[in-house]
Amino acid sequence: MPLIKKRLENVNIQIQQAMQHHHRTAGSVKLLAVSKTRTSDEIQQALSAGQRCFGESYIQEALTKIAELQGLGIEWHFIGRIQGNKTRSIAENFDWVHSIDNSKQLRRLNDQRPVDLPPLNICLQVKIDNEESKAGFAPIEVEAIVGDMANYPRLALQGFMTLPAPAEELNAQRQPFRALRLLRDQLATPEKPLKTLSMGMSDDLEAAIAEGTTIVRIGTAIFGPRNYPT
Ligand SMILES: *Cc1c(COP(=O)(O)O)cnc(C)c1O
């Protein structure tokens, strides 16, 4: 069996096992295959093994692959740093954006989302462990942004994303994920359920599943080690 197909199967088994162990409802966790730095050919291998959602971090390489893989039914997610002059390409080419970290990006993506496409699905990135060096809204800023979303009719706020500092132990890994879930629970309403929690990568997948993630973002465990660091 081809290596990517094999690894993808293993990741799906790992997700299923963690879901059973932590009493998660079947179908409540979606796998996003993080394909930054990978070729269109590698993406196609994952696609033919049944994977439909792919995450990219660098706009230029993403646009090349999106063009090459047009018409194959891929759902594209942008998960990288958003530079001011790149919002238009994101608004025009992606189905989801996980990494919104300031209100200027909200305004621009809203204005630039083409009218013939459905509203852009978004997550607010939250700096849940309050590390100054990292991107994301501070937890105390999030309520006001959620309250402002009526100003952005071309955006569909689905929930939150976080990228906590790496930790070794399961319990340590669970803490920031739990904090994000609790923040979401505080802000969710029947009209705005904020169902999506985008949290968990190759090394902290189980912790994220234990704490209620709905999208895990996995690169290395599917495609192998990356050739250049991110
Ligand atoms: C690269 C990246 C991932 C995937 O990381 P792996 O360790 O390869 O699974 C997930 N989320 C974000 C935001 C990333 O940039």
Tab-separated table of C-alpha atoms and ligand atoms in Angstrom:
chain	number	residue	atom	x	y	z
A	1	MET	CA	0.000	0.000	0.000
A	2	PRO	CA	1.347	3.517	-0.803
A	3	LEU	CA	2.904	5.226	2.194
A	4	ILE	CA	0.560	8.246	2.351
A	5	LYS	CA	-2.507	5.996	2.174
A	6	LYS	CA	-1.088	3.824	4.958
A	7	ARG	CA	-0.266	6.797	7.195
A	8	LEU	CA	-3.686	8.328	6.556
A	9	GLU	CA	-5.335	5.075	7.585
A	10	ASN	CA	-3.268	4.999	10.757
A	11	VAL	CA	-4.231	8.583	11.615
A	12	ASN	CA	-7.914	7.802	11.051
A	13	ILE	CA	-7.621	4.743	13.310
A	14	GLN	CA	-5.861	6.829	15.962
A	15	ILE	CA	-8.679	9.408	15.796
A	16	GLN	CA	-11.369	6.700	16.037
A	17	GLN	CA	-9.685	5.093	19.037
A	18	ALA	CA	-9.247	8.398	20.882
A	19	MET	CA	-12.884	9.285	20.143
A	20	GLN	CA	-14.117	6.015	21.597
A	21	HIS	CA	-11.869	6.332	24.611
A	22	HIS	CA	-13.115	9.853	25.363
A	23	HIS	CA	-16.772	9.146	24.543
A	24	ARG	CA	-16.976	11.427	21.538
A	25	THR	CA	-19.977	11.157	19.216
A	26	ALA	CA	-19.218	9.362	15.941
A	27	GLY	CA	-18.568	11.830	13.140
A	28	SER	CA	-17.896	14.796	15.455
A	29	VAL	CA	-14.181	15.150	14.636
A	30	LYS	CA	-13.025	16.129	11.150
A	31	LEU	CA	-9.523	15.471	9.867
A	32	LEU	CA	-7.838	18.377	8.109
A	33	ALA	CA	-4.758	17.142	6.220
A	34	VAL	CA	-2.155	19.901	6.470
A	35	SER	CA	-0.486	19.920	3.069
A	36	LYS	CA	1.833	22.945	3.354
A	37	THR	CA	5.170	22.250	1.617
A	38	ARG	CA	3.680	19.106	-0.047
A	39	THR	CA	3.270	18.664	-3.782
A	40	SER	CA	0.008	18.375	-5.699
A	41	ASP	CA	0.950	14.766	-6.326
A	42	GLU	CA	1.144	14.022	-2.589
A	43	ILE	CA	-2.214	15.743	-2.089
A	44	GLN	CA	-3.701	13.652	-4.864
A	45	GLN	CA	-2.474	10.470	-3.172
A	46	ALA	CA	-4.280	11.473	0.024
A	47	LEU	CA	-7.338	12.478	-1.998
A	48	SER	CA	-7.559	9.094	-3.699
A	49	ALA	CA	-7.278	7.486	-0.256
A	50	GLY	CA	-10.480	9.313	0.733
A	51	GLN	CA	-9.210	12.555	2.308
A	52	ARG	CA	-11.247	15.633	1.220
A	53	CYS	CA	-10.124	18.595	3.396
A	54	PHE	CA	-6.665	20.122	3.076
A	55	GLY	CA	-4.982	22.937	5.027
A	56	GLU	CA	-2.402	25.346	3.640
A	57	SER	CA	-0.263	28.012	5.359
A	58	TYR	CA	1.583	29.824	2.570
A	59	ILE	CA	-0.618	31.611	0.082
A	60	GLN	CA	1.631	31.501	-2.972
A	61	GLU	CA	2.243	27.747	-2.982
A	62	ALA	CA	-1.390	27.173	-2.038
A	63	LEU	CA	-2.673	29.070	-5.087
A	64	THR	CA	-0.533	26.947	-7.403
A	65	LYS	CA	-1.880	23.718	-5.919
A	66	ILE	CA	-5.494	24.941	-5.829
A	67	ALA	CA	-5.229	25.723	-9.557
A	68	GLU	CA	-3.626	22.363	-10.340
A	69	LEU	CA	-6.211	20.410	-8.345
A	70	GLN	CA	-9.286	22.331	-9.508
A	71	GLY	CA	-12.543	20.415	-9.947
A	72	LEU	CA	-11.620	17.484	-7.693
A	73	GLY	CA	-13.964	18.477	-4.869
A	74	ILE	CA	-11.277	19.489	-2.372
A	75	GLU	CA	-12.284	21.707	0.570
A	76	TRP	CA	-9.418	24.183	1.129
A	77	HIS	CA	-8.631	25.648	4.569
A	78	PHE	CA	-6.187	28.508	5.150
A	79	ILE	CA	-4.379	28.051	8.493
A	80	GLY	CA	-1.291	30.304	8.222
A	81	ARG	CA	-0.394	33.878	9.107
A	82	ILE	CA	-2.506	36.308	7.091
A	83	GLN	CA	-0.586	39.150	5.493
A	84	GLY	CA	-2.583	42.289	4.764
A	85	ASN	CA	-2.051	42.223	1.013
A	86	LYS	CA	-2.985	38.535	0.731
A	87	THR	CA	-6.559	38.678	2.008
A	88	ARG	CA	-8.049	38.933	-1.485
A	89	SER	CA	-6.428	35.668	-2.661
A	90	ILE	CA	-7.676	33.979	0.504
A	91	ALA	CA	-11.221	35.350	0.116
A	92	GLU	CA	-11.350	34.205	-3.511
A	93	ASN	CA	-9.830	30.721	-3.192
A	94	PHE	CA	-10.549	29.158	0.185
A	95	ASP	CA	-13.594	27.605	1.871
A	96	TRP	CA	-12.359	28.145	5.428
A	97	VAL	CA	-9.883	30.401	7.268
A	98	HIS	CA	-8.737	29.311	10.752
A	99	SER	CA	-6.153	31.968	11.518
A	100	ILE	CA	-7.957	35.314	11.785
A	101	ASP	CA	-6.174	37.379	14.419
A	102	ASN	CA	-7.287	40.986	13.950
A	103	SER	CA	-10.439	42.893	12.971
A	104	LYS	CA	-8.856	44.450	9.907
A	105	GLN	CA	-8.651	40.950	8.410
A	106	LEU	CA	-12.360	40.469	9.126
A	107	ARG	CA	-13.267	43.667	7.303
A	108	ARG	CA	-11.056	42.927	4.318
A	109	LEU	CA	-12.108	39.268	3.910
A	110	ASN	CA	-15.758	40.311	4.220
A	111	ASP	CA	-15.379	43.012	1.548
A	112	GLN	CA	-13.361	40.746	-0.754
A	113	ARG	CA	-15.398	37.538	-0.611
A	114	PRO	CA	-16.825	37.119	-4.138
A	115	VAL	CA	-20.639	37.415	-4.330
A	116	ASP	CA	-20.974	34.158	-6.281
A	117	LEU	CA	-19.406	32.152	-3.439
A	118	PRO	CA	-21.075	31.235	-0.132
A	119	PRO	CA	-19.956	33.169	2.961
A	120	LEU	CA	-16.384	32.308	3.966
A	121	ASN	CA	-16.249	29.980	6.982
A	122	ILE	CA	-13.960	31.414	9.629
A	123	CYS	CA	-12.464	30.638	13.015
A	124	LEU	CA	-10.923	33.263	15.280
A	125	GLN	CA	-7.435	32.269	16.387
A	126	VAL	CA	-7.154	32.631	20.155
A	127	LYS	CA	-3.896	33.013	22.087
A	128	ILE	CA	-5.322	30.867	24.830
A	129	ASP	CA	-2.108	30.534	26.835
A	130	ASN	CA	-1.475	34.282	26.476
A	131	GLU	CA	1.991	33.951	24.985
A	132	GLU	CA	2.973	37.421	23.838
A	133	SER	CA	5.056	36.116	20.958
A	134	LYS	CA	2.185	34.321	19.268
A	135	ALA	CA	-0.578	35.298	16.903
A	136	GLY	CA	-4.198	35.343	17.985
A	137	PHE	CA	-6.759	37.370	19.894
A	138	ALA	CA	-6.347	37.545	23.649
A	139	PRO	CA	-9.189	35.614	25.332
A	140	ILE	CA	-10.666	38.834	26.771
A	141	GLU	CA	-10.960	40.352	23.278
A	142	VAL	CA	-12.989	37.515	21.821
A	143	GLU	CA	-16.440	38.342	23.187
A	144	ALA	CA	-16.469	41.785	21.557
A	145	ILE	CA	-15.378	40.351	18.197
A	146	VAL	CA	-18.086	37.685	18.326
A	147	GLY	CA	-20.622	40.432	19.091
A	148	ASP	CA	-19.417	42.378	16.037
A	149	MET	CA	-19.942	39.605	13.504
A	150	ALA	CA	-23.241	41.055	12.231
A	151	ASN	CA	-21.059	43.663	10.496
A	152	TYR	CA	-19.534	40.935	8.321
A	153	PRO	CA	-22.363	39.229	6.411
A	154	ARG	CA	-19.943	37.567	3.968
A	155	LEU	CA	-18.228	35.702	6.818
A	156	ALA	CA	-19.686	32.741	8.727
A	157	LEU	CA	-18.105	32.524	12.171
A	158	GLN	CA	-17.889	28.817	13.023
A	159	GLY	CA	-15.740	28.910	16.165
A	160	PHE	CA	-12.161	29.136	17.371
A	161	MET	CA	-8.678	27.870	16.628
A	162	THR	CA	-5.651	27.613	18.867
A	163	LEU	CA	-2.027	26.595	18.553
A	164	PRO	CA	-0.726	26.215	22.105
A	165	ALA	CA	2.919	25.986	23.143
A	166	PRO	CA	4.083	22.358	22.803
A	167	ALA	CA	3.842	20.224	25.940
A	168	GLU	CA	4.928	16.642	26.518
A	169	GLU	CA	2.327	15.195	28.845
A	170	LEU	CA	-1.295	14.473	28.037
A	171	ASN	CA	-2.600	16.445	31.010
A	172	ALA	CA	-0.456	19.462	30.228
A	173	GLN	CA	-1.558	19.282	26.595
A	174	ARG	CA	-5.211	19.181	27.618
A	175	GLN	CA	-5.147	22.429	29.635
A	176	PRO	CA	-5.143	25.025	26.832
A	177	PHE	CA	-7.644	22.971	24.817
A	178	ARG	CA	-9.974	22.845	27.802
A	179	ALA	CA	-9.598	26.596	28.290
A	180	LEU	CA	-10.628	27.238	24.676
A	181	ARG	CA	-13.623	24.924	24.991
A	182	LEU	CA	-14.756	26.689	28.155
A	183	LEU	CA	-14.393	30.081	26.481
A	184	ARG	CA	-16.503	28.786	23.600
A	185	ASP	CA	-19.134	27.394	25.990
A	186	GLN	CA	-19.390	30.833	27.642
A	187	LEU	CA	-19.931	32.653	24.343
A	188	ALA	CA	-22.117	30.145	22.493
A	189	THR	CA	-25.837	30.894	22.087
A	190	PRO	CA	-28.606	28.977	20.309
A	191	GLU	CA	-28.326	31.405	17.365
A	192	LYS	CA	-24.509	31.309	17.350
A	193	PRO	CA	-23.494	27.837	18.556
A	194	LEU	CA	-19.782	28.304	17.618
A	195	LYS	CA	-19.521	24.568	17.095
A	196	THR	CA	-16.019	24.451	15.648
A	197	LEU	CA	-12.935	24.016	17.798
A	198	SER	CA	-9.879	23.745	15.529
A	199	MET	CA	-7.284	22.282	17.845
A	200	GLY	CA	-4.849	19.380	17.889
A	201	MET	CA	-1.957	18.436	15.596
A	202	SER	CA	0.147	15.302	15.100
A	203	ASP	CA	1.648	15.392	18.602
A	204	ASP	CA	-1.363	16.437	20.708
A	205	LEU	CA	-4.207	14.793	18.851
A	206	GLU	CA	-5.529	12.730	21.745
A	207	ALA	CA	-5.507	15.672	24.184
A	208	ALA	CA	-7.527	17.732	21.706
A	209	ILE	CA	-10.048	14.939	21.150
A	210	ALA	CA	-10.429	14.508	24.914
A	211	GLU	CA	-11.265	18.231	25.193
A	212	GLY	CA	-13.824	18.447	22.425
A	213	THR	CA	-11.967	19.396	19.264
A	214	THR	CA	-14.010	19.226	16.063
A	215	ILE	CA	-11.158	19.739	13.544
A	216	VAL	CA	-7.704	18.234	14.031
A	217	ARG	CA	-4.969	19.653	11.778
A	218	ILE	CA	-2.500	16.908	10.926
A	219	GLY	CA	0.487	17.210	8.607
A	220	THR	CA	3.520	15.155	9.584
A	221	ALA	CA	1.629	12.028	10.623
A	222	ILE	CA	0.086	11.835	7.132
A	223	PHE	CA	2.816	13.116	4.829
A	224	GLY	CA	5.982	12.435	6.859
A	225	PRO	CA	8.560	14.971	8.081
A	226	ARG	CA	8.586	18.343	6.331
A	227	ASN	CA	11.710	19.422	4.474
A	228	TYR	CA	11.758	22.916	5.850
A	229	PRO	CA	10.669	24.226	9.226
A	230	THR	CA	7.634	26.411	9.719
B	1	LIG	C1	1.889	22.910	10.183
B	1	LIG	C2	0.666	23.127	10.955
B	1	LIG	C3	-0.063	22.030	11.445
B	1	LIG	C4	0.334	20.585	11.247
B	1	LIG	O1	1.403	20.278	12.058
B	1	LIG	P1	1.974	18.771	12.144
B	1	LIG	O2	2.845	18.808	13.341
B	1	LIG	O3	2.730	18.551	10.875
B	1	LIG	O4	0.838	17.847	12.273
B	1	LIG	C5	-1.235	22.305	12.132
B	1	LIG	N1	-1.672	23.558	12.352
B	1	LIG	C6	-0.995	24.636	11.894
B	1	LIG	C7	-1.534	25.997	12.170
B	1	LIG	C8	0.189	24.455	11.192
B	1	LIG	O5	0.850	25.534	10.750
